[in-house]
Amino acid sequence: MLSPAAPPGPPCAPGPPGAPDPGRRPSLLASGSVRLALCLSPLLLALGWAVANRSVAHEGAVRLAGADPWWLLAGGGFVALNCAAAACVRQGALPDRLPPGLLLASQFAAGAANHALPGGLGAHAVTLRFLRTQGIPTARATASIALYSLVRSTAKTLVLLAFLASSPARRTLGDLLPQERQLLPALAVAGGALVAAGALPVLLRPLRRPAAAFVRSALADAREVHSRPGRVLALWGGAAAMPLVQAATLVCVGAALGLGLPWVQVVVAFLAAGTAVGAVPAPGGVAVDAALVWTLVAFGASPAAAATTVVGYRVLTDWLPLLPGTLVLSALLRAKVL
């Protein structure tokens, strides 16, 4: 004979305010401690980078202490203009309208994120997250980043060619070009990498559908962007302005430190060094800096002056904006803009 069922017990008393619901698993990302750690991680990253490079940072600061402050102030203005130009290119690469203030803040924060990942990946990661929070689908956001990178590299090459066509500095650069025996292996490796990247979606079936969707989205957005004169001006005008603004910053630093080269040669050296080795995935542009010092010396600057100018350029463009950039990045994370 079955025993009668036990009467239901009294309902559970509610816990104290703020106590977790035993029937509900708390979300890890909703935890206050995790959110705080995410907000503080850029600051910790900036502090670790400064400690790891303290000798270089100290040397650059000592050399810059005796520089002309007015030229350095002008260089700082060009650094701010570079962020504005980057924001113009980002907006020009996308048909959707983005909030200008948040877009500019995201590009300022992206500069700090570039120290975490090489080859501009940090800036692209921040921009991708910003576009996703603005309601842009992942495929279209990724396509806009690809268009940004393509237009920026193309515009930089065109600006370099324009300077070479109108400047006698091309003779000096001609002497710096590697011989055919050294250039052919590099071109072969680059061509092989491009062929392999293009063949992967064809050979691997799981990649075919995402790759096709990406190509369709990229082509559709590129056509729409280039059908709007305002977007074309923002995209290509900003892309052409970015290397010129960066080169102007180097000219200002060189003038402040007594580099002793005409501004045209400094601009050509900057464009040539960045175009030649800008694709090397080195954090902080180490390969670009080495090529830039070598090119400035080839134009007639002393090695000490060239090295000091490049260090000063990095201080002004990367190291000084690093702390405020990480603060902006943390603020955007806390505000859930990223």
CSV table of C-alpha atoms in Angstrom, one decimal:
chain,number,residue,atom,x,y,z
A,1,MET,CA,0.0,0.0,0.0
A,2,LEU,CA,1.4,3.3,-1.1
A,3,SER,CA,2.1,5.9,1.6
A,4,PRO,CA,0.4,9.2,1.2
A,5,ALA,CA,2.5,11.9,-0.4
A,6,ALA,CA,4.2,14.3,1.9
A,7,PRO,CA,2.5,17.7,2.0
A,8,PRO,CA,4.3,20.4,0.1
A,9,GLY,CA,6.7,22.4,2.2
A,10,PRO,CA,6.4,26.1,2.6
A,11,PRO,CA,7.8,28.3,-0.2
A,12,CYS,CA,11.4,29.2,0.1
A,13,ALA,CA,11.9,32.5,1.7
A,14,PRO,CA,13.5,35.1,-0.5
A,15,GLY,CA,17.1,35.7,0.3
A,16,PRO,CA,18.6,39.0,1.3
A,17,PRO,CA,18.7,41.8,-1.2
A,18,GLY,CA,21.5,41.3,-3.7
A,19,ALA,CA,21.8,37.5,-3.0
A,20,PRO,CA,22.1,35.4,-6.2
A,21,ASP,CA,19.1,33.4,-7.3
A,22,PRO,CA,19.9,29.7,-6.7
A,23,GLY,CA,17.8,28.8,-9.7
A,24,ARG,CA,19.6,31.1,-12.1
A,25,ARG,CA,23.3,30.9,-13.1
A,26,PRO,CA,24.9,34.3,-13.0
A,27,SER,CA,26.4,35.5,-16.3
A,28,LEU,CA,30.1,35.7,-16.2
A,29,LEU,CA,30.3,38.8,-18.3
A,30,ALA,CA,27.6,40.5,-16.0
A,31,SER,CA,29.8,40.1,-13.0
A,32,GLY,CA,31.1,43.4,-11.7
A,33,SER,CA,34.6,42.1,-11.0
A,34,VAL,CA,35.0,40.8,-14.6
A,35,ARG,CA,33.7,44.0,-16.1
A,36,LEU,CA,36.1,45.9,-13.9
A,37,ALA,CA,39.0,43.7,-15.0
A,38,LEU,CA,38.1,44.3,-18.6
A,39,CYS,CA,38.1,48.0,-18.1
A,40,LEU,CA,41.4,48.0,-16.3
A,41,SER,CA,43.2,45.6,-18.6
A,42,PRO,CA,44.2,48.3,-21.2
A,43,LEU,CA,45.8,50.3,-18.4
A,44,LEU,CA,47.7,47.3,-17.1
A,45,LEU,CA,48.8,46.5,-20.7
A,46,ALA,CA,50.1,50.1,-21.1
A,47,LEU,CA,51.9,49.9,-17.8
A,48,GLY,CA,53.6,46.6,-18.8
A,49,TRP,CA,54.6,48.0,-22.1
A,50,ALA,CA,56.2,51.0,-20.5
A,51,VAL,CA,58.1,48.9,-18.0
A,52,ALA,CA,59.4,46.6,-20.7
A,53,ASN,CA,60.6,49.6,-22.8
A,54,ARG,CA,61.6,51.9,-20.0
A,55,SER,CA,65.2,52.3,-21.3
A,56,VAL,CA,64.0,53.4,-24.8
A,57,ALA,CA,61.3,55.6,-23.3
A,58,HIS,CA,63.8,57.2,-20.9
A,59,GLU,CA,66.3,57.9,-23.7
A,60,GLY,CA,63.7,59.4,-25.9
A,61,ALA,CA,62.4,61.6,-23.1
A,62,VAL,CA,65.9,62.9,-22.3
A,63,ARG,CA,66.6,63.8,-25.9
A,64,LEU,CA,63.3,65.5,-26.3
A,65,ALA,CA,63.8,67.6,-23.2
A,66,GLY,CA,66.2,69.9,-25.2
A,67,ALA,CA,64.0,70.1,-28.3
A,68,ASP,CA,62.2,73.1,-29.6
A,69,PRO,CA,58.8,72.9,-27.9
A,70,TRP,CA,56.9,74.9,-30.5
A,71,TRP,CA,57.8,72.4,-33.3
A,72,LEU,CA,56.8,69.6,-31.0
A,73,LEU,CA,53.5,71.3,-30.3
A,74,ALA,CA,52.9,71.5,-34.0
A,75,GLY,CA,53.8,67.9,-34.3
A,76,GLY,CA,51.2,67.1,-31.6
A,77,GLY,CA,48.6,68.9,-33.6
A,78,PHE,CA,49.3,66.7,-36.6
A,79,VAL,CA,49.0,63.7,-34.4
A,80,ALA,CA,45.5,64.8,-33.5
A,81,LEU,CA,44.7,65.4,-37.2
A,82,ASN,CA,45.8,61.8,-38.0
A,83,CYS,CA,43.1,60.5,-35.7
A,84,ALA,CA,40.5,62.7,-37.4
A,85,ALA,CA,41.7,61.5,-40.8
A,86,ALA,CA,41.5,57.8,-39.7
A,87,ALA,CA,37.9,58.4,-38.6
A,88,CYS,CA,37.1,59.9,-42.0
A,89,VAL,CA,38.4,56.8,-43.7
A,90,ARG,CA,36.5,54.5,-41.4
A,91,GLN,CA,33.3,56.4,-42.1
A,92,GLY,CA,34.0,56.5,-45.9
A,93,ALA,CA,34.4,52.8,-46.0
A,94,LEU,CA,30.9,52.1,-44.7
A,95,PRO,CA,27.5,53.3,-46.2
A,96,ASP,CA,25.9,53.5,-42.8
A,97,ARG,CA,26.3,56.8,-40.9
A,98,LEU,CA,28.2,56.5,-37.6
A,99,PRO,CA,28.2,58.9,-34.6
A,100,PRO,CA,31.1,61.2,-35.3
A,101,GLY,CA,32.1,61.7,-31.6
A,102,LEU,CA,32.1,58.0,-30.7
A,103,LEU,CA,33.9,57.2,-34.0
A,104,LEU,CA,36.7,59.7,-33.3
A,105,ALA,CA,37.0,58.3,-29.7
A,106,SER,CA,37.2,54.8,-31.0
A,107,GLN,CA,40.0,55.6,-33.3
A,108,PHE,CA,41.9,57.3,-30.5
A,109,ALA,CA,41.4,54.2,-28.4
A,110,ALA,CA,42.5,52.0,-31.4
A,111,GLY,CA,45.9,53.7,-31.4
A,112,ALA,CA,46.5,52.4,-27.9
A,113,ALA,CA,45.2,48.9,-28.8
A,114,ASN,CA,47.8,48.7,-31.6
A,115,HIS,CA,50.5,48.1,-29.0
A,116,ALA,CA,48.8,44.8,-28.0
A,117,LEU,CA,48.6,43.2,-31.5
A,118,PRO,CA,51.0,43.7,-34.4
A,119,GLY,CA,50.3,44.8,-38.0
A,120,GLY,CA,47.4,47.1,-37.0
A,121,LEU,CA,45.3,44.2,-35.7
A,122,GLY,CA,44.7,45.9,-32.4
A,123,ALA,CA,43.1,48.9,-34.1
A,124,HIS,CA,41.0,46.7,-36.4
A,125,ALA,CA,39.8,44.7,-33.5
A,126,VAL,CA,38.6,47.8,-31.6
A,127,THR,CA,37.0,49.2,-34.8
A,128,LEU,CA,35.3,45.8,-35.4
A,129,ARG,CA,33.8,45.8,-31.9
A,130,PHE,CA,32.7,49.4,-32.2
A,131,LEU,CA,30.9,48.7,-35.5
A,132,ARG,CA,29.2,45.7,-34.0
A,133,THR,CA,27.9,47.7,-31.1
A,134,GLN,CA,26.5,50.2,-33.7
A,135,GLY,CA,24.4,47.5,-35.2
A,136,ILE,CA,26.6,46.7,-38.2
A,137,PRO,CA,26.6,43.0,-39.1
A,138,THR,CA,30.0,41.2,-38.8
A,139,ALA,CA,30.3,40.5,-42.5
A,140,ARG,CA,29.8,44.1,-43.4
A,141,ALA,CA,32.0,45.4,-40.6
A,142,THR,CA,34.8,43.1,-41.7
A,143,ALA,CA,34.3,44.2,-45.3
A,144,SER,CA,34.6,47.8,-44.3
A,145,ILE,CA,37.9,47.1,-42.5
A,146,ALA,CA,39.2,45.3,-45.6
A,147,LEU,CA,38.3,48.3,-47.8
A,148,TYR,CA,39.9,50.6,-45.3
A,149,SER,CA,43.2,48.7,-45.4
A,150,LEU,CA,43.1,48.4,-49.2
A,151,VAL,CA,42.4,52.1,-49.9
A,152,ARG,CA,44.9,53.2,-47.3
A,153,SER,CA,47.8,51.2,-48.7
A,154,THR,CA,46.8,52.2,-52.3
A,155,ALA,CA,46.6,55.9,-51.4
A,156,LYS,CA,49.9,55.8,-49.6
A,157,THR,CA,51.6,54.3,-52.6
A,158,LEU,CA,50.1,56.9,-54.9
A,159,VAL,CA,51.2,59.7,-52.7
A,160,LEU,CA,54.7,58.3,-52.7
A,161,LEU,CA,54.7,58.0,-56.5
A,162,ALA,CA,53.6,61.6,-56.8
A,163,PHE,CA,56.4,62.8,-54.6
A,164,LEU,CA,59.0,60.7,-56.4
A,165,ALA,CA,57.8,62.0,-59.7
A,166,SER,CA,58.2,65.7,-58.6
A,167,SER,CA,61.3,65.3,-56.4
A,168,PRO,CA,65.0,64.6,-57.2
A,169,ALA,CA,65.1,62.4,-54.1
A,170,ARG,CA,64.2,59.4,-56.3
A,171,ARG,CA,67.8,59.1,-57.3
A,172,THR,CA,68.8,58.5,-53.7
A,173,LEU,CA,66.1,56.0,-53.2
A,174,GLY,CA,67.1,54.2,-56.4
A,175,ASP,CA,70.5,53.5,-54.8
A,176,LEU,CA,68.7,52.0,-51.8
A,177,LEU,CA,66.6,49.5,-53.8
A,178,PRO,CA,67.8,45.9,-53.4
A,179,GLN,CA,69.3,44.0,-56.3
A,180,GLU,CA,67.2,41.6,-58.4
A,181,ARG,CA,68.7,38.6,-56.7
A,182,GLN,CA,67.5,39.9,-53.3
A,183,LEU,CA,64.1,41.2,-54.6
A,184,LEU,CA,62.9,38.1,-56.5
A,185,PRO,CA,62.8,35.8,-53.4
A,186,ALA,CA,60.8,38.3,-51.5
A,187,LEU,CA,58.3,38.8,-54.3
A,188,ALA,CA,58.0,35.0,-54.7
A,189,VAL,CA,57.2,34.6,-51.0
A,190,ALA,CA,54.7,37.4,-51.1
A,191,GLY,CA,53.0,36.0,-54.2
A,192,GLY,CA,52.9,32.5,-52.8
A,193,ALA,CA,51.2,33.9,-49.6
A,194,LEU,CA,48.6,35.7,-51.7
A,195,VAL,CA,47.9,32.6,-53.8
A,196,ALA,CA,47.6,30.4,-50.6
A,197,ALA,CA,45.2,32.9,-49.0
A,198,GLY,CA,43.1,32.9,-52.1
A,199,ALA,CA,43.1,29.1,-52.5
A,200,LEU,CA,42.1,28.3,-48.9
A,201,PRO,CA,38.4,29.1,-49.3
A,202,VAL,CA,38.3,27.1,-52.5
A,203,LEU,CA,40.0,24.0,-51.1
A,204,LEU,CA,38.4,24.0,-47.7
A,205,ARG,CA,34.6,23.5,-48.0
A,206,PRO,CA,33.6,25.0,-44.6
A,207,LEU,CA,35.2,28.3,-45.7
A,208,ARG,CA,33.5,28.6,-49.0
A,209,ARG,CA,30.1,29.9,-47.8
A,210,PRO,CA,31.6,32.5,-45.3
A,211,ALA,CA,34.1,33.6,-47.9
A,212,ALA,CA,31.4,34.0,-50.6
A,213,ALA,CA,29.2,36.0,-48.2
A,214,PHE,CA,32.2,38.2,-47.3
A,215,VAL,CA,33.0,38.9,-51.0
A,216,ARG,CA,29.4,39.7,-51.8
A,217,SER,CA,29.1,42.0,-48.9
A,218,ALA,CA,32.4,43.7,-49.6
A,219,LEU,CA,31.6,44.3,-53.3
A,220,ALA,CA,28.1,45.6,-52.6
A,221,ASP,CA,29.3,48.0,-49.9
A,222,ALA,CA,32.2,49.2,-52.1
A,223,ARG,CA,29.8,49.9,-55.0
A,224,GLU,CA,27.4,51.8,-52.7
A,225,VAL,CA,30.2,53.8,-51.1
A,226,HIS,CA,31.7,54.8,-54.4
A,227,SER,CA,28.3,56.0,-55.6
A,228,ARG,CA,28.2,58.7,-53.0
A,229,PRO,CA,30.5,61.6,-53.5
A,230,GLY,CA,30.7,62.4,-49.8
A,231,ARG,CA,31.8,58.9,-49.0
A,232,VAL,CA,34.4,58.9,-51.8
A,233,LEU,CA,35.9,62.1,-50.5
A,234,ALA,CA,36.0,60.8,-46.9
A,235,LEU,CA,37.5,57.5,-48.0
A,236,TRP,CA,40.1,58.5,-50.5
A,237,GLY,CA,40.8,62.0,-49.2
A,238,GLY,CA,41.3,60.8,-45.7
A,239,ALA,CA,43.5,57.9,-46.9
A,240,ALA,CA,45.7,60.3,-48.8
A,241,ALA,CA,45.8,62.8,-45.9
A,242,MET,CA,46.9,60.2,-43.3
A,243,PRO,CA,50.5,59.5,-44.7
A,244,LEU,CA,50.9,63.3,-45.3
A,245,VAL,CA,49.9,64.1,-41.8
A,246,GLN,CA,52.2,61.5,-40.3
A,247,ALA,CA,55.0,62.7,-42.5
A,248,ALA,CA,54.4,66.2,-41.3
A,249,THR,CA,54.7,65.0,-37.7
A,250,LEU,CA,58.1,63.6,-38.5
A,251,VAL,CA,59.1,66.9,-40.2
A,252,CYS,CA,58.2,68.8,-37.1
A,253,VAL,CA,60.1,66.4,-34.8
A,254,GLY,CA,63.1,66.7,-37.2
A,255,ALA,CA,63.0,70.5,-37.1
A,256,ALA,CA,62.7,70.4,-33.3
A,257,LEU,CA,65.8,68.2,-33.0
A,258,GLY,CA,67.9,69.7,-35.7
A,259,LEU,CA,67.8,66.9,-38.2
A,260,GLY,CA,69.1,69.1,-41.0
A,261,LEU,CA,67.2,67.7,-44.0
A,262,PRO,CA,64.7,69.5,-46.3
A,263,TRP,CA,61.1,68.7,-45.5
A,264,VAL,CA,60.6,67.0,-49.0
A,265,GLN,CA,63.4,64.5,-48.3
A,266,VAL,CA,61.9,63.7,-44.8
A,267,VAL,CA,58.5,63.2,-46.3
A,268,VAL,CA,59.9,60.9,-49.1
A,269,ALA,CA,61.9,58.9,-46.6
A,270,PHE,CA,58.9,58.4,-44.4
A,271,LEU,CA,56.6,57.3,-47.3
A,272,ALA,CA,59.3,55.0,-48.7
A,273,ALA,CA,60.1,53.3,-45.4
A,274,GLY,CA,56.5,52.8,-44.6
A,275,THR,CA,55.6,51.5,-48.0
A,276,ALA,CA,58.5,49.1,-48.1
A,277,VAL,CA,58.2,47.4,-44.8
A,278,GLY,CA,54.8,48.6,-43.4
A,279,ALA,CA,53.3,45.2,-43.9
A,280,VAL,CA,55.8,43.5,-41.5
A,281,PRO,CA,53.8,42.4,-38.4
A,282,ALA,CA,56.0,44.0,-35.8
A,283,PRO,CA,54.4,45.7,-32.8
A,284,GLY,CA,55.1,49.4,-32.6
A,285,GLY,CA,56.5,49.6,-36.1
A,286,VAL,CA,60.0,48.3,-35.2
A,287,ALA,CA,60.8,47.3,-38.8
A,288,VAL,CA,59.5,50.7,-40.1
A,289,ASP,CA,61.6,52.6,-37.6
A,290,ALA,CA,64.8,50.8,-38.6
A,291,ALA,CA,64.1,51.4,-42.3
A,292,LEU,CA,63.3,55.0,-41.6
A,293,VAL,CA,66.5,55.6,-39.7
A,294,TRP,CA,68.5,53.9,-42.6
A,295,THR,CA,66.7,56.0,-45.2
A,296,LEU,CA,67.2,59.3,-43.3
A,297,VAL,CA,70.9,58.5,-43.1
A,298,ALA,CA,71.0,57.8,-46.8
A,299,PHE,CA,69.6,61.2,-47.5
A,300,GLY,CA,72.5,62.8,-45.5
A,301,ALA,CA,71.4,62.9,-41.9
A,302,SER,CA,73.8,61.8,-39.2
A,303,PRO,CA,73.0,58.5,-37.6
A,304,ALA,CA,72.5,60.0,-34.1
A,305,ALA,CA,70.2,62.7,-35.4
A,306,ALA,CA,68.2,60.2,-37.5
A,307,ALA,CA,67.8,57.8,-34.6
A,308,THR,CA,66.8,60.7,-32.2
A,309,THR,CA,64.3,62.0,-34.7
A,310,VAL,CA,62.7,58.5,-35.1
A,311,VAL,CA,62.6,58.0,-31.3
A,312,GLY,CA,61.1,61.5,-30.9
A,313,TYR,CA,58.5,60.7,-33.6
A,314,ARG,CA,57.5,57.5,-31.7
A,315,VAL,CA,57.3,59.4,-28.4
A,316,LEU,CA,55.0,61.9,-29.9
A,317,THR,CA,52.8,59.6,-31.9
A,318,ASP,CA,52.7,56.4,-29.8
A,319,TRP,CA,54.1,56.8,-26.3
A,320,LEU,CA,52.5,60.1,-25.2
A,321,PRO,CA,49.0,59.3,-26.5
A,322,LEU,CA,49.3,55.8,-24.9
A,323,LEU,CA,48.0,56.6,-21.5
A,324,PRO,CA,45.1,58.9,-22.6
A,325,GLY,CA,44.3,56.4,-25.3
A,326,THR,CA,44.0,53.5,-22.8
A,327,LEU,CA,41.9,55.7,-20.6
A,328,VAL,CA,39.5,56.4,-23.5
A,329,LEU,CA,39.5,52.7,-24.3
A,330,SER,CA,38.6,51.8,-20.7
A,331,ALA,CA,35.9,54.5,-20.7
A,332,LEU,CA,34.4,53.0,-23.9
A,333,LEU,CA,34.5,49.5,-22.5
A,334,ARG,CA,32.7,50.7,-19.3
A,335,ALA,CA,30.1,52.6,-21.4
A,336,LYS,CA,29.6,49.4,-23.4
A,337,VAL,CA,30.5,51.3,-26.6
A,338,LEU,CA,33.1,48.5,-27.2
